[in-house]
Amino acid sequence: MIGLIVLALLGAAAAAPTDDRIVGGYECTHNSQPWQVSINIGYHYCGGSLINDQWIVSAAHCWQNPYSLMVILGDHHIWMHENTEQYMSVDAIYWHELYDYQTLDYDIMLMKMAHPATVNDWVRPVKLPTQCPTPGEMCMVSGWGNIYSDSVFNPFELRCVEVPIVSFEDCDRSYPGLITDRMVCAGYKEGGKDACQGDSGGPLVCSGTLQGIVSWGYGCAQPDQPGVYTKVCALMPWIEDILARYS
């Protein structure tokens, strides 16, 4: 998630996803999140989620020239080869035509890999939603981002943290006037657990279904400042349209 400090920095922060990490979590069980993707530009840059054997969904603010990217599937220790990884080049990227880099509304993009992935125990698509999440529902966020809220340490192993969905009303109270129908909040009122630097674009998975994409927030794991995620259920018509037109 982008760690937005003040509203005036919203646009600049959106252009540089450097404040997104898993805070207050733990090392994921190996390959327990088989849809997790690392978007790599010579180093891990953003997360993503495999949604079928050739398509990945991520945050639009993670966009880079597709020919400069490699996506890594089936990874756990980001600097160690574990014989489970699949390395893929990217053929095309489609971001939402209404994406606003200042407000991060419609913060979603689809990446088409040059070749289909091999689906196995370590690489498997996540389910897409048929309904929206409910407040209080527990969800899993994962990523290789920073693990501290007040300093920087990026772990080598994939990290996980569980956070509850926050109601629209409570989310709007935390970020007055900034939350749209394409956003959903998740986190604890007291803070302490959140996504942060390097987790941008990664999955928020509830009961095995992708309900959010790590997008933004004020800092990381702060009290009364839940993480803000792109609300996947609200953007399913766009996802289905892109897949139908370009698959």
XYZ file of C-alpha atoms in Angstrom:
247
model
C 0.000 0.000 0.000
C 1.242 3.505 -0.594
C 2.070 5.119 2.721
C 0.485 8.495 2.185
C 1.582 11.016 4.797
C -0.518 14.039 3.838
C -3.082 14.604 1.138
C -0.778 17.003 -0.702
C 1.618 14.107 -1.329
C -1.060 11.787 -2.695
C -0.090 12.053 -6.353
C 3.651 11.876 -5.748
C 3.284 8.921 -3.431
C 1.089 7.119 -5.924
C 3.845 7.295 -8.489
C 6.347 5.580 -6.189
C 4.986 2.509 -4.360
C 7.627 2.506 -1.640
C 5.573 2.477 1.543
C 3.779 -0.857 1.280
C 4.642 -3.849 3.437
C 3.330 -6.549 5.704
C 3.492 -5.196 9.272
C 2.620 -7.311 12.298
C 2.462 -10.540 10.306
C 4.433 -13.771 10.013
C 6.228 -15.853 7.411
C 3.619 -17.532 5.224
C 3.581 -21.318 5.070
C 5.529 -22.236 1.929
C 3.348 -21.771 -1.141
C 0.175 -21.304 0.897
C -0.566 -18.286 -1.326
C 0.024 -19.917 -4.749
C -1.546 -16.975 -6.610
C 1.024 -14.519 -5.192
C 3.146 -12.864 -7.876
C 6.332 -10.809 -7.586
C 6.596 -8.064 -10.206
C 10.299 -7.613 -10.824
C 12.239 -4.799 -12.509
C 15.654 -6.154 -11.556
C 14.381 -6.338 -7.981
C 10.986 -6.973 -6.385
C 8.856 -3.907 -7.077
C 5.204 -4.771 -6.518
C 2.925 -7.706 -5.875
C 0.164 -9.169 -7.989
C -2.287 -12.073 -8.142
C -2.599 -14.815 -10.749
C -6.246 -14.971 -11.868
C -5.908 -17.536 -14.665
C -3.018 -19.275 -16.364
C -2.039 -16.200 -18.417
C -3.336 -13.150 -16.555
C -2.261 -11.262 -13.435
C -4.131 -8.478 -11.644
C -2.245 -5.728 -9.803
C -2.545 -2.038 -8.923
C -2.401 0.546 -11.713
C 0.082 2.597 -9.672
C 2.541 -0.311 -10.122
C 2.614 0.210 -13.903
C 5.942 -0.033 -15.684
C 6.806 -0.579 -19.341
C 5.791 -4.224 -19.847
C 9.035 -4.992 -21.669
C 11.032 -3.969 -18.585
C 9.165 -6.406 -16.341
C 9.495 -10.008 -15.303
C 6.857 -11.690 -13.170
C 7.798 -14.504 -10.826
C 5.246 -17.121 -9.833
C 5.618 -19.831 -7.197
C 8.212 -17.911 -5.185
C 8.732 -17.878 -1.408
C 12.313 -16.847 -0.557
C 12.812 -13.952 -2.909
C 16.604 -14.331 -3.231
C 16.832 -18.144 -3.257
C 15.991 -20.493 -6.115
C 13.645 -23.157 -4.734
C 12.729 -25.070 -7.919
C 9.095 -23.944 -7.623
C 9.422 -20.615 -9.450
C 8.175 -19.782 -12.923
C 9.688 -16.718 -14.600
C 7.463 -14.996 -17.147
C 7.796 -12.028 -19.454
C 4.836 -9.672 -19.910
C 3.168 -9.287 -23.286
C 0.751 -6.429 -22.495
C -0.656 -4.339 -19.647
C -4.156 -2.884 -19.513
C -4.951 -0.360 -16.800
C -8.392 0.999 -16.071
C -9.216 3.939 -18.319
C -10.647 5.855 -15.326
C -7.590 5.352 -13.125
C -6.741 8.569 -11.260
C -3.130 8.715 -10.041
C -3.991 11.509 -7.587
C -6.907 9.859 -5.805
C -5.986 6.232 -6.670
C -9.577 5.593 -7.726
C -9.838 2.643 -10.154
C -6.354 1.509 -9.058
C -6.265 -1.697 -11.094
C -4.393 -3.136 -14.051
C -4.327 -6.485 -15.822
C -1.068 -7.991 -17.081
C -1.041 -10.597 -19.832
C 1.942 -12.910 -19.658
C 3.680 -13.863 -22.883
C 3.015 -17.555 -22.184
C 0.584 -19.482 -19.968
C 1.823 -20.562 -16.572
C 1.931 -24.197 -15.532
C -0.693 -24.621 -12.815
C 0.517 -26.931 -10.046
C 0.784 -27.139 -6.246
C 2.909 -23.954 -6.111
C 1.247 -21.868 -8.840
C -2.532 -21.634 -8.891
C -5.011 -18.871 -9.771
C -7.097 -17.236 -7.081
C -10.884 -17.175 -7.375
C -12.518 -13.930 -8.464
C -15.499 -12.650 -6.472
C -19.167 -13.179 -7.237
C -20.157 -10.969 -4.296
C -18.517 -8.287 -2.186
C -16.922 -8.880 1.242
C -18.787 -8.120 4.448
C -17.547 -5.961 7.355
C -15.732 -8.053 9.936
C -14.837 -10.799 7.460
C -11.240 -11.949 8.002
C -8.901 -11.776 5.033
C -5.264 -12.552 4.268
C -2.769 -10.062 2.847
C 0.632 -11.273 1.631
C 3.790 -9.744 0.230
C 7.520 -9.165 0.448
C 7.233 -5.560 1.595
C 8.658 -3.780 4.626
C 7.774 -5.314 8.007
C 8.164 -2.203 10.203
C 5.905 0.839 10.514
C 8.701 3.210 11.605
C 11.774 1.950 9.685
C 12.581 -0.210 6.671
C 13.414 -3.893 6.530
C 12.248 -5.938 3.576
C 12.126 -9.666 4.327
C 13.366 -12.429 2.050
C 10.440 -14.761 2.749
C 6.824 -14.117 1.803
C 4.903 -12.650 4.748
C 1.226 -12.971 5.632
C -1.132 -11.069 7.921
C -4.848 -11.437 8.646
C -7.002 -8.325 8.807
C -10.784 -7.759 8.993
C -12.859 -5.904 6.421
C -13.869 -2.455 7.687
C -17.308 -1.008 6.984
C -17.578 1.763 4.401
C -18.749 4.162 7.122
C -15.735 3.496 9.368
C -13.384 3.637 6.387
C -14.843 6.980 5.330
C -14.412 8.336 8.868
C -10.715 7.442 8.696
C -10.268 9.071 5.273
C -13.038 11.710 4.955
C -14.094 12.266 1.363
C -11.360 10.036 -0.107
C -13.066 6.633 -0.200
C -14.953 5.714 -3.371
C -17.138 2.767 -4.308
C -14.044 1.168 -5.891
C -12.224 1.006 -2.538
C -12.504 -1.203 0.527
C -10.678 -0.888 3.846
C -9.250 -3.666 5.979
C -7.404 -3.458 9.286
C -7.717 -3.023 13.037
C -8.872 0.125 14.830
C -5.824 -0.106 17.090
C -3.493 -0.595 14.109
C -0.483 -2.888 14.344
C -1.243 -5.110 11.342
C -1.215 -3.895 7.759
C 0.310 -4.045 4.304
C 3.068 -1.556 3.466
C 6.187 -0.834 1.296
C 6.606 -3.376 -1.494
C 3.185 -4.986 -0.994
C 1.419 -2.685 -3.488
C -0.642 -4.573 -6.047
C -0.717 -7.718 -3.940
C -3.727 -9.756 -2.838
C -6.327 -9.328 -0.109
C -7.943 -12.787 -0.080
C -11.098 -13.587 1.879
C -12.238 -17.220 2.079
C -10.119 -18.097 -0.944
C -11.484 -15.224 -3.047
C -9.600 -12.122 -4.212
C -11.492 -9.182 -2.725
C -8.807 -6.486 -2.692
C -5.618 -5.190 -4.275
C -3.135 -3.407 -1.988
C -3.512 0.264 -2.949
C -2.873 3.024 -0.368
C -3.181 4.344 3.183
C -1.776 6.945 5.580
C 1.424 5.369 6.815
C 1.279 1.676 7.700
C -0.413 -0.104 10.609
C -1.378 3.182 12.280
C -4.385 3.393 14.659
C -7.617 4.416 12.936
C -5.859 4.297 9.545
C -6.808 0.955 7.941
C -5.277 -0.170 4.679
C -7.188 0.858 1.556
C -7.573 -1.726 -1.195
C -8.984 -1.644 -4.693
C -12.404 -3.307 -4.385
C -12.253 -6.161 -6.888
C -15.952 -7.053 -6.750
C -16.838 -3.529 -7.930
C -14.585 -3.888 -10.979
C -15.544 -7.360 -12.174
C -17.369 -6.084 -15.315
C -14.150 -4.324 -16.402
C -12.017 -7.394 -15.646
C -14.365 -9.673 -17.567
C -14.437 -7.264 -20.516
C -10.626 -7.062 -20.771
C -10.248 -10.835 -20.515
C -12.923 -11.401 -23.165
C -11.396 -8.904 -25.592
C -7.698 -9.708 -25.233
C -7.381 -13.347 -24.151
